[in-house]
JSON list of C-alpha atoms in Angstrom, two decimals:
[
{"chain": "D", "resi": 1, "resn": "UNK", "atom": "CA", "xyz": [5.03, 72.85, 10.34]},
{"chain": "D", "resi": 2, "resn": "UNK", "atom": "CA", "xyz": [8.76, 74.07, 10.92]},
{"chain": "D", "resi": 3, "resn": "UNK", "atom": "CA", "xyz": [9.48, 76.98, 9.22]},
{"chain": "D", "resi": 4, "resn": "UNK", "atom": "CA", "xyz": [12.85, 77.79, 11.05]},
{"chain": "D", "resi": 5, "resn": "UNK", "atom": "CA", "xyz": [15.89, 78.57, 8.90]},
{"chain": "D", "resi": 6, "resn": "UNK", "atom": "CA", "xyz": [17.92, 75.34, 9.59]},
{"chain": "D", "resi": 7, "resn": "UNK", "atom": "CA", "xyz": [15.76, 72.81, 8.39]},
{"chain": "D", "resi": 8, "resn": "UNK", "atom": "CA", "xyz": [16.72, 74.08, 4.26]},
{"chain": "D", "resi": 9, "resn": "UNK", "atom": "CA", "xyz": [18.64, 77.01, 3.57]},
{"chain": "D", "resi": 10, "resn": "UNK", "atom": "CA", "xyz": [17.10, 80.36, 4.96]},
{"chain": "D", "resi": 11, "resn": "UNK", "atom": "CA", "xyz": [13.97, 78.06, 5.68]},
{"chain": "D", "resi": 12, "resn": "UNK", "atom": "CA", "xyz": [12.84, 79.20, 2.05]},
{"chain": "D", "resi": 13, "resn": "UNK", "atom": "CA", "xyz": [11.40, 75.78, 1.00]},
{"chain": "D", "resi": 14, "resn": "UNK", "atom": "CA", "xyz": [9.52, 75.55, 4.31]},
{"chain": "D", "resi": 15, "resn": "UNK", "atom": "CA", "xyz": [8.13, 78.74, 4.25]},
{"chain": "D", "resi": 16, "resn": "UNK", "atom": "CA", "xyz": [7.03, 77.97, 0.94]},
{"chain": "D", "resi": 17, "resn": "UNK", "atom": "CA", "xyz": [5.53, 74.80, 1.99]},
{"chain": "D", "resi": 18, "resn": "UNK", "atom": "CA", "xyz": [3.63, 75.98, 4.91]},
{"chain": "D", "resi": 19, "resn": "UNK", "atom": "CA", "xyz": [2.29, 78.54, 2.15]},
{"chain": "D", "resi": 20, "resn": "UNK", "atom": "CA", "xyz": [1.16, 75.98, 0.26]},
{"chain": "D", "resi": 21, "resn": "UNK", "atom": "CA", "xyz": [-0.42, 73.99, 2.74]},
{"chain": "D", "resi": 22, "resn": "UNK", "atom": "CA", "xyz": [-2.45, 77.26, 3.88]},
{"chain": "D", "resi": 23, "resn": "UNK", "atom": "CA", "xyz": [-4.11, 76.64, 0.06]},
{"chain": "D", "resi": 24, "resn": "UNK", "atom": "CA", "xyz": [-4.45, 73.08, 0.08]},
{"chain": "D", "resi": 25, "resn": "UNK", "atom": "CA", "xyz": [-6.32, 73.16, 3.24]},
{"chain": "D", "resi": 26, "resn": "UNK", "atom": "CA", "xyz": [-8.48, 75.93, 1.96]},
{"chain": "D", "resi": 27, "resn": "UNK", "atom": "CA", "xyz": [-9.33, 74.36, -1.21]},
{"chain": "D", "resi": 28, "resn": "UNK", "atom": "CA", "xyz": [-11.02, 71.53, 0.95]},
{"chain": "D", "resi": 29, "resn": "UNK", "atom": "CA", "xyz": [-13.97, 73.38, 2.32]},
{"chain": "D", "resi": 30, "resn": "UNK", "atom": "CA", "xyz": [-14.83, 70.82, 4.21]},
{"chain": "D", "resi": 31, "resn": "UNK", "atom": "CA", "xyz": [-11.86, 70.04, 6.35]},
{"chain": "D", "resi": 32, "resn": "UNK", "atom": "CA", "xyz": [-11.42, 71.34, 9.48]},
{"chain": "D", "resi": 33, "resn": "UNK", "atom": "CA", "xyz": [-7.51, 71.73, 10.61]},
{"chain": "D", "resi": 34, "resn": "UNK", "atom": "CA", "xyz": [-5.61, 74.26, 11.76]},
{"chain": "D", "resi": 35, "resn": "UNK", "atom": "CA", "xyz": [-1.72, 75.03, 10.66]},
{"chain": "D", "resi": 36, "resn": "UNK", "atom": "CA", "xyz": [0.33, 76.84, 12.72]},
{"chain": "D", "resi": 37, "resn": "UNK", "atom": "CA", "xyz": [4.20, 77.01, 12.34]},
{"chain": "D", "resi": 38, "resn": "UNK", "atom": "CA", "xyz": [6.64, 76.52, 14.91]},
{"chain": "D", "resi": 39, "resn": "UNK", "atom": "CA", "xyz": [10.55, 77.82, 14.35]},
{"chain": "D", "resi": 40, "resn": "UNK", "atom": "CA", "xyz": [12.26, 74.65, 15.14]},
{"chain": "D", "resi": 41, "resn": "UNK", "atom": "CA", "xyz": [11.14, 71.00, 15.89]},
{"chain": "D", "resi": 42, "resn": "UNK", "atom": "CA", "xyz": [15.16, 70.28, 16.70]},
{"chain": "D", "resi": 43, "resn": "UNK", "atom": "CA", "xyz": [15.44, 67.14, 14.01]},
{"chain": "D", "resi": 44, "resn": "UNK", "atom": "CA", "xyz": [17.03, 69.61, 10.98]},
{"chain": "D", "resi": 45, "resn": "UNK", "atom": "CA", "xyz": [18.41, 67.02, 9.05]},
{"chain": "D", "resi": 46, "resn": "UNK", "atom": "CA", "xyz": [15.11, 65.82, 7.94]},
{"chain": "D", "resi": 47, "resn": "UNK", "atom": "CA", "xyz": [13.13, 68.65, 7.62]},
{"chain": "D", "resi": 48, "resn": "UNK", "atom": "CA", "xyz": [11.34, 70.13, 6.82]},
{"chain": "D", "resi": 49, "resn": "UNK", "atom": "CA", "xyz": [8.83, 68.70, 9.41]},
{"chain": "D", "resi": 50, "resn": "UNK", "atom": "CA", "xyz": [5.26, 68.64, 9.44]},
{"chain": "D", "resi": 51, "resn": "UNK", "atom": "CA", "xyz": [3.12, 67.28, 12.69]},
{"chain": "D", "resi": 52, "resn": "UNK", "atom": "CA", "xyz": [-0.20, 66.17, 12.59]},
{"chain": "D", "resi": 53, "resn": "UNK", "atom": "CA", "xyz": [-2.04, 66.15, 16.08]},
{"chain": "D", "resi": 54, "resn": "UNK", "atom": "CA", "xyz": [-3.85, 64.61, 17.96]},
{"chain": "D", "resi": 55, "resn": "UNK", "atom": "CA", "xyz": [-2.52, 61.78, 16.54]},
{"chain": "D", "resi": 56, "resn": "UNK", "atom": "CA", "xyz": [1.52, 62.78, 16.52]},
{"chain": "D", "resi": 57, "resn": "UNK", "atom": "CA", "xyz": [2.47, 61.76, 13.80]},
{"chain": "D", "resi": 58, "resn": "UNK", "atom": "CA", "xyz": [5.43, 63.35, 12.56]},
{"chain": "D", "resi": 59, "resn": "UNK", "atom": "CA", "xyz": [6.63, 63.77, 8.55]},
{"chain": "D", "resi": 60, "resn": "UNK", "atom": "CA", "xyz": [9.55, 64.73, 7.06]},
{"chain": "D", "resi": 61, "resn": "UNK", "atom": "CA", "xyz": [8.14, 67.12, 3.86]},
{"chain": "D", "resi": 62, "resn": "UNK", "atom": "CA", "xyz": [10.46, 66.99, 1.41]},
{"chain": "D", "resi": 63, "resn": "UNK", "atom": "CA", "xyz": [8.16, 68.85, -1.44]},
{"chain": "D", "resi": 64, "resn": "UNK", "atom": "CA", "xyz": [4.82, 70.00, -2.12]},
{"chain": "D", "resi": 65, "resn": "UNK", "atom": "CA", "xyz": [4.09, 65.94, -3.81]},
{"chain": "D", "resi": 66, "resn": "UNK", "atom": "CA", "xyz": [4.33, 64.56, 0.07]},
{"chain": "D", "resi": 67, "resn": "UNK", "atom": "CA", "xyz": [2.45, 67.78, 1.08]},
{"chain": "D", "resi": 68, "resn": "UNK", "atom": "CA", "xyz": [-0.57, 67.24, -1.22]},
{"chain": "D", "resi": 69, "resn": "UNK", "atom": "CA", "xyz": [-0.40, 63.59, -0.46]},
{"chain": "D", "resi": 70, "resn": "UNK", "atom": "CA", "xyz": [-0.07, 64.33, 4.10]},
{"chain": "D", "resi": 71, "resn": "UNK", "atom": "CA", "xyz": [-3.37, 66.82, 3.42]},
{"chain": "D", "resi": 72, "resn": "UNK", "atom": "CA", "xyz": [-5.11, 64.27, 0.75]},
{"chain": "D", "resi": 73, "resn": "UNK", "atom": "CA", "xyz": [-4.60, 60.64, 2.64]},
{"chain": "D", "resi": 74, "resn": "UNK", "atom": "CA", "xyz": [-4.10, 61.72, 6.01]},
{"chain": "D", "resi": 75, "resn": "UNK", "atom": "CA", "xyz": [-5.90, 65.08, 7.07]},
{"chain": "D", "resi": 76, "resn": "UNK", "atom": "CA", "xyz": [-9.22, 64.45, 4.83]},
{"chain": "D", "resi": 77, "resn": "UNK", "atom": "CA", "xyz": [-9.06, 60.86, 4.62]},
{"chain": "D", "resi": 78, "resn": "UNK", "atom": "CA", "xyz": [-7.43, 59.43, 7.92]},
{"chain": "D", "resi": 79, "resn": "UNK", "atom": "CA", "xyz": [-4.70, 57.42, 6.01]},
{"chain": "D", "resi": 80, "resn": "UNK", "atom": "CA", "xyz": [-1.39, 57.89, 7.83]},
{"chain": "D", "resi": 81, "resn": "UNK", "atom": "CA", "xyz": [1.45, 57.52, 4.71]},
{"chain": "D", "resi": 82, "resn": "UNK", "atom": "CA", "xyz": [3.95, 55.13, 6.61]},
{"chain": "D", "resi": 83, "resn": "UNK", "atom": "CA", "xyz": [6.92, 55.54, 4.01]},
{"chain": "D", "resi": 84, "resn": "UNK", "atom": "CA", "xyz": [7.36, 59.61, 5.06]},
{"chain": "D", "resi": 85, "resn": "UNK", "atom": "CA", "xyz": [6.93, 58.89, 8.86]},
{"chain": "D", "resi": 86, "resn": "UNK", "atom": "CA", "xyz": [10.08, 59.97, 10.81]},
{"chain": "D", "resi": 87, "resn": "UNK", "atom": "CA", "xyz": [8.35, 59.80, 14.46]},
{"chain": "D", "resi": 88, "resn": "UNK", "atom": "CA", "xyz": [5.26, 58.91, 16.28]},
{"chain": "D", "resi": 89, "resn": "UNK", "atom": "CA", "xyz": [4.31, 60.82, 19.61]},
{"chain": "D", "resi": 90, "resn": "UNK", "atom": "CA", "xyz": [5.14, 58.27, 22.55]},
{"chain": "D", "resi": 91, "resn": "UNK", "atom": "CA", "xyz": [7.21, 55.73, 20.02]},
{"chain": "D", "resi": 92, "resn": "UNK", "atom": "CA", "xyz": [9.85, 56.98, 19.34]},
{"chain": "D", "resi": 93, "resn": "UNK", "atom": "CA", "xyz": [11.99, 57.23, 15.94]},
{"chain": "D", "resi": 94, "resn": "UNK", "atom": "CA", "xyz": [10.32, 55.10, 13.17]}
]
């Protein structure tokens, strides 16, 4: 997840966010993922941005809804959510 300060102001909301997803991973004992956060993905007018790999899929997380939702349907269940796709790795902007 981008937690650089250009993506909202100071990068407070996606700080907060990354945060968050630190507990909603946790409360799913059994899913295995990894976050890590990266300063900048360089596409700062829809972040903040959340990857998902290996697939590369990436999402544009506006609030912690879309984050519950990328960890529910897509990280435990496998269910990419289409509607907050901004890029997939090797396609190009969606």
């Amino acid at each position: 997840m981008c937690t650089g300060p250009r993506c909202t102001e100071g990068g407070l909301q996606a700080e907060s966010l990354f945060q968050k997803l630190g507990k909603a991973i946790d409360s799913r004992p059994g899913l295995t993922v990894k976050r890590t956060r990266s300063h900048c993905f360089a596409v700062c007018k829809d972040g903040p941005i959340m990857v998902v790999y290996p697939e590369g899929v990436w999402y544009r997380c506006a609030d912690e809804a879309v984050l519950e939702r990328i960890v529910e349907e897509h990280l435990q269940n496998g269910q990419e959510l289409s509607g907050h796709v901004i890029h997939r790795l090797g396609v190009g902007d969606v």
